[in-house]
CSV table of C-alpha atoms in Angstrom, one decimal:
chain,number,residue,atom,x,y,z
A,1,UNK,CA,17.4,54.4,96.1
A,2,UNK,CA,20.7,54.0,98.0
A,3,UNK,CA,22.0,50.5,97.8
A,4,UNK,CA,19.1,48.3,98.5
A,5,UNK,CA,17.1,50.9,100.5
A,6,UNK,CA,14.7,53.6,99.4
A,7,UNK,CA,15.0,56.8,101.4
A,8,UNK,CA,13.1,60.1,101.3
A,9,UNK,CA,15.2,62.7,99.5
A,10,UNK,CA,14.2,65.4,101.9
A,11,UNK,CA,13.4,65.6,105.6
A,12,UNK,CA,9.8,65.1,106.6
A,13,UNK,CA,7.7,68.2,106.7
A,14,UNK,CA,4.2,67.3,108.1
A,15,UNK,CA,2.0,68.8,110.7
A,16,UNK,CA,1.1,72.2,112.3
A,17,UNK,CA,3.9,74.5,113.4
A,18,UNK,CA,4.1,75.4,117.0
A,19,UNK,CA,6.7,77.7,118.6
A,20,UNK,CA,10.0,76.3,119.9
A,21,UNK,CA,9.4,77.2,123.5
A,22,UNK,CA,6.4,74.8,123.7
A,23,UNK,CA,6.7,71.0,124.0
A,24,UNK,CA,4.9,68.9,121.5
A,25,UNK,CA,1.9,66.9,123.0
A,26,UNK,CA,0.0,63.7,122.4
A,27,UNK,CA,-3.1,65.1,120.8
A,28,UNK,CA,-4.9,64.6,117.5
A,29,UNK,CA,-2.6,67.0,115.7
A,30,UNK,CA,0.9,66.4,114.4
A,31,UNK,CA,3.0,69.2,115.7
A,32,UNK,CA,6.3,70.4,114.2
A,33,UNK,CA,9.0,73.0,114.9
A,34,UNK,CA,10.4,75.2,112.1
A,35,UNK,CA,14.0,76.2,112.9
A,36,UNK,CA,14.1,79.8,114.4
A,37,UNK,CA,10.2,79.7,114.5
A,38,UNK,CA,10.3,80.5,110.8
A,39,UNK,CA,7.8,78.7,108.5
A,40,UNK,CA,10.3,79.2,105.7
A,41,UNK,CA,12.7,76.9,107.5
A,42,UNK,CA,10.3,74.0,107.0
A,43,UNK,CA,9.3,74.7,103.4
A,44,UNK,CA,11.0,72.9,100.5
A,45,UNK,CA,13.5,74.6,98.4
A,46,UNK,CA,11.2,74.2,95.5
A,47,UNK,CA,8.6,76.3,97.2
A,48,UNK,CA,11.0,79.1,98.2
A,49,UNK,CA,11.9,77.8,101.6
A,50,UNK,CA,15.1,76.7,103.2
A,51,UNK,CA,14.4,73.0,102.8
A,52,UNK,CA,15.1,71.8,106.3
A,53,UNK,CA,11.7,70.2,106.9
A,54,UNK,CA,10.0,70.0,110.3
A,55,UNK,CA,11.7,69.3,113.6
A,56,UNK,CA,10.0,66.8,116.0
A,57,UNK,CA,10.5,65.5,119.5
A,58,UNK,CA,11.1,61.8,119.5
A,59,UNK,CA,7.7,60.9,121.0
A,60,UNK,CA,5.8,63.0,118.5
A,61,UNK,CA,7.9,61.6,115.6
A,62,UNK,CA,7.1,58.1,116.9
A,63,UNK,CA,3.4,58.9,117.5
A,64,UNK,CA,3.9,57.9,121.2
A,65,UNK,CA,4.9,54.3,120.6
A,66,UNK,CA,8.3,52.8,121.4
A,67,UNK,CA,8.5,50.0,118.8
A,68,UNK,CA,11.6,50.3,116.6
A,69,UNK,CA,10.7,50.6,112.9
A,70,UNK,CA,7.3,52.2,113.8
A,71,UNK,CA,5.5,54.2,111.1
A,72,UNK,CA,5.3,57.2,113.4
A,73,UNK,CA,4.5,60.4,111.4
A,74,UNK,CA,5.8,58.8,108.2
A,75,UNK,CA,3.4,58.3,105.4
A,76,UNK,CA,1.8,54.9,104.8
A,77,UNK,CA,4.4,52.4,103.5
A,78,UNK,CA,7.2,54.3,105.2
A,79,UNK,CA,8.7,54.2,108.7
A,80,UNK,CA,11.2,55.9,111.1
A,81,UNK,CA,14.4,54.1,110.4
A,82,UNK,CA,15.9,51.5,112.8
A,83,UNK,CA,19.6,51.7,113.7
A,84,UNK,CA,20.5,48.8,111.5
A,85,UNK,CA,18.9,50.6,108.5
A,86,UNK,CA,21.2,53.7,109.1
A,87,UNK,CA,24.1,51.3,109.4
A,88,UNK,CA,23.2,49.8,106.1
A,89,UNK,CA,22.9,53.4,104.6
A,90,UNK,CA,26.4,54.2,106.0
A,91,UNK,CA,27.8,50.9,104.6
A,92,UNK,CA,26.3,51.7,101.2
A,93,UNK,CA,28.4,54.9,101.0
A,94,UNK,CA,31.5,53.2,102.5
A,95,UNK,CA,31.1,55.3,105.8
A,96,UNK,CA,31.6,58.6,103.8
A,97,UNK,CA,29.2,61.1,105.3
A,98,UNK,CA,30.1,63.6,102.6
A,99,UNK,CA,28.3,61.3,100.2
A,100,UNK,CA,25.1,62.0,102.1
A,101,UNK,CA,25.4,65.8,102.3
A,102,UNK,CA,24.1,68.1,99.6
A,103,UNK,CA,26.8,69.1,97.0
A,104,UNK,CA,29.1,71.8,98.3
A,105,UNK,CA,27.6,72.0,101.7
A,106,UNK,CA,30.3,73.3,103.9
A,107,UNK,CA,33.9,72.5,103.3
A,108,UNK,CA,35.9,72.8,106.6
A,109,UNK,CA,38.4,70.1,107.4
A,110,UNK,CA,37.3,67.7,104.7
A,111,UNK,CA,33.6,68.0,105.3
A,112,UNK,CA,32.4,69.1,101.9
A,113,UNK,CA,29.3,67.4,100.7
A,114,UNK,CA,29.4,65.5,97.4
A,115,UNK,CA,25.8,63.9,97.5
A,116,UNK,CA,27.1,61.0,95.4
A,117,UNK,CA,24.3,59.0,97.2
A,118,UNK,CA,21.4,61.3,96.4
A,119,UNK,CA,20.5,61.5,100.1
A,120,UNK,CA,20.8,65.3,99.9
A,121,UNK,CA,21.2,66.1,103.7
A,122,UNK,CA,20.9,69.8,104.5
A,123,UNK,CA,22.1,71.4,107.7
A,124,UNK,CA,19.0,72.5,109.5
A,125,UNK,CA,20.1,72.4,113.2
A,126,UNK,CA,17.9,71.4,116.0
A,127,UNK,CA,15.6,72.6,118.9
A,128,UNK,CA,17.2,71.9,122.3
A,129,UNK,CA,15.2,70.8,125.3
A,130,UNK,CA,15.1,74.3,126.6
A,131,UNK,CA,13.4,75.5,123.4
A,132,UNK,CA,16.6,77.2,122.0
A,133,UNK,CA,17.7,76.8,118.5
A,134,UNK,CA,21.1,75.2,118.0
A,135,UNK,CA,23.6,74.3,115.2
A,136,UNK,CA,21.7,76.0,112.4
A,137,UNK,CA,23.8,75.7,109.2
A,138,UNK,CA,26.3,73.4,111.0
A,139,UNK,CA,24.7,69.9,111.3
A,140,UNK,CA,22.1,67.5,110.1
A,141,UNK,CA,20.2,65.3,112.6
A,142,UNK,CA,17.7,62.5,112.1
A,143,UNK,CA,16.0,60.5,114.7
A,144,UNK,CA,16.3,56.7,115.0
A,145,UNK,CA,13.3,54.7,116.0
A,146,UNK,CA,14.9,53.2,119.1
A,147,UNK,CA,15.3,54.3,122.6
A,148,UNK,CA,18.9,54.5,124.0
A,149,UNK,CA,19.3,51.3,126.0
A,150,UNK,CA,15.6,51.1,126.8
A,151,UNK,CA,15.8,54.5,128.5
A,152,UNK,CA,12.6,56.5,128.7
A,153,UNK,CA,14.4,59.9,128.5
A,154,UNK,CA,16.9,59.3,125.6
A,155,UNK,CA,16.8,58.1,122.0
A,156,UNK,CA,19.3,57.6,119.3
A,157,UNK,CA,19.9,59.7,116.2
A,158,UNK,CA,22.4,60.1,113.4
A,159,UNK,CA,24.3,63.4,112.8
A,160,UNK,CA,26.5,64.8,110.0
A,161,UNK,CA,28.7,67.9,110.8
A,162,UNK,CA,30.1,70.6,108.6
A,163,UNK,CA,33.7,69.8,109.5
A,164,UNK,CA,33.7,66.0,109.2
A,165,UNK,CA,32.9,63.1,106.9
A,166,UNK,CA,31.9,60.9,109.8
A,167,UNK,CA,28.2,59.8,110.1
A,168,UNK,CA,27.9,60.0,113.9
A,169,UNK,CA,25.7,57.8,116.1
A,170,UNK,CA,24.5,59.9,119.1
A,171,UNK,CA,21.8,59.7,121.8
A,172,UNK,CA,20.3,62.5,123.7
A,173,UNK,CA,17.1,63.8,125.3
A,174,UNK,CA,13.8,62.8,123.5
A,175,UNK,CA,12.7,66.4,124.0
A,176,UNK,CA,15.2,67.7,121.5
A,177,UNK,CA,13.5,68.7,118.1
A,178,UNK,CA,15.2,66.8,115.3
A,179,UNK,CA,14.6,66.0,111.6
A,180,UNK,CA,13.0,62.8,110.4
A,181,UNK,CA,14.1,61.1,107.3
A,182,UNK,CA,11.7,58.2,106.5
A,183,UNK,CA,12.7,54.9,104.8
A,184,UNK,CA,10.3,52.9,102.7
A,185,UNK,CA,9.1,49.6,104.1
A,186,UNK,CA,10.9,46.6,102.5
């Protein structure tokens, strides 16, 4: 519970792992990437993994709908956050991205995590559109359930970096593989 919202404490980790060089498809299987094509990247810290959770292309995360606030791949009673829900999260920590990062997570230029919120963000990187792994151990990324200005190719996400306390709002290709942090339905 952060402010008035209930967030998952870890990134979502559901589905069957596929290799990063292959795009996720609209089929009857939820597909996920694990950073570096290593299953341990997806596993929780409690089970001996790195704790990053799965990485998903936007359409897969949303389960091929474009409605902001859709359940997508989140469990029943939860959904992919809308932009305004991430704004409320940021407001609850007074805009301090360090309050969302795991304790001690990187400390360059004022970017050390304090986790005073309990959000426990870990830096798990992302899968770029060309299938390459990027920003491992440098950044946290999480999809927002909205397209960027109704664009069929881009969607919004939030990012935390190792060297900043800013909680960035970014948009990029929907074919990136990013984390999903679900929020409980009100």
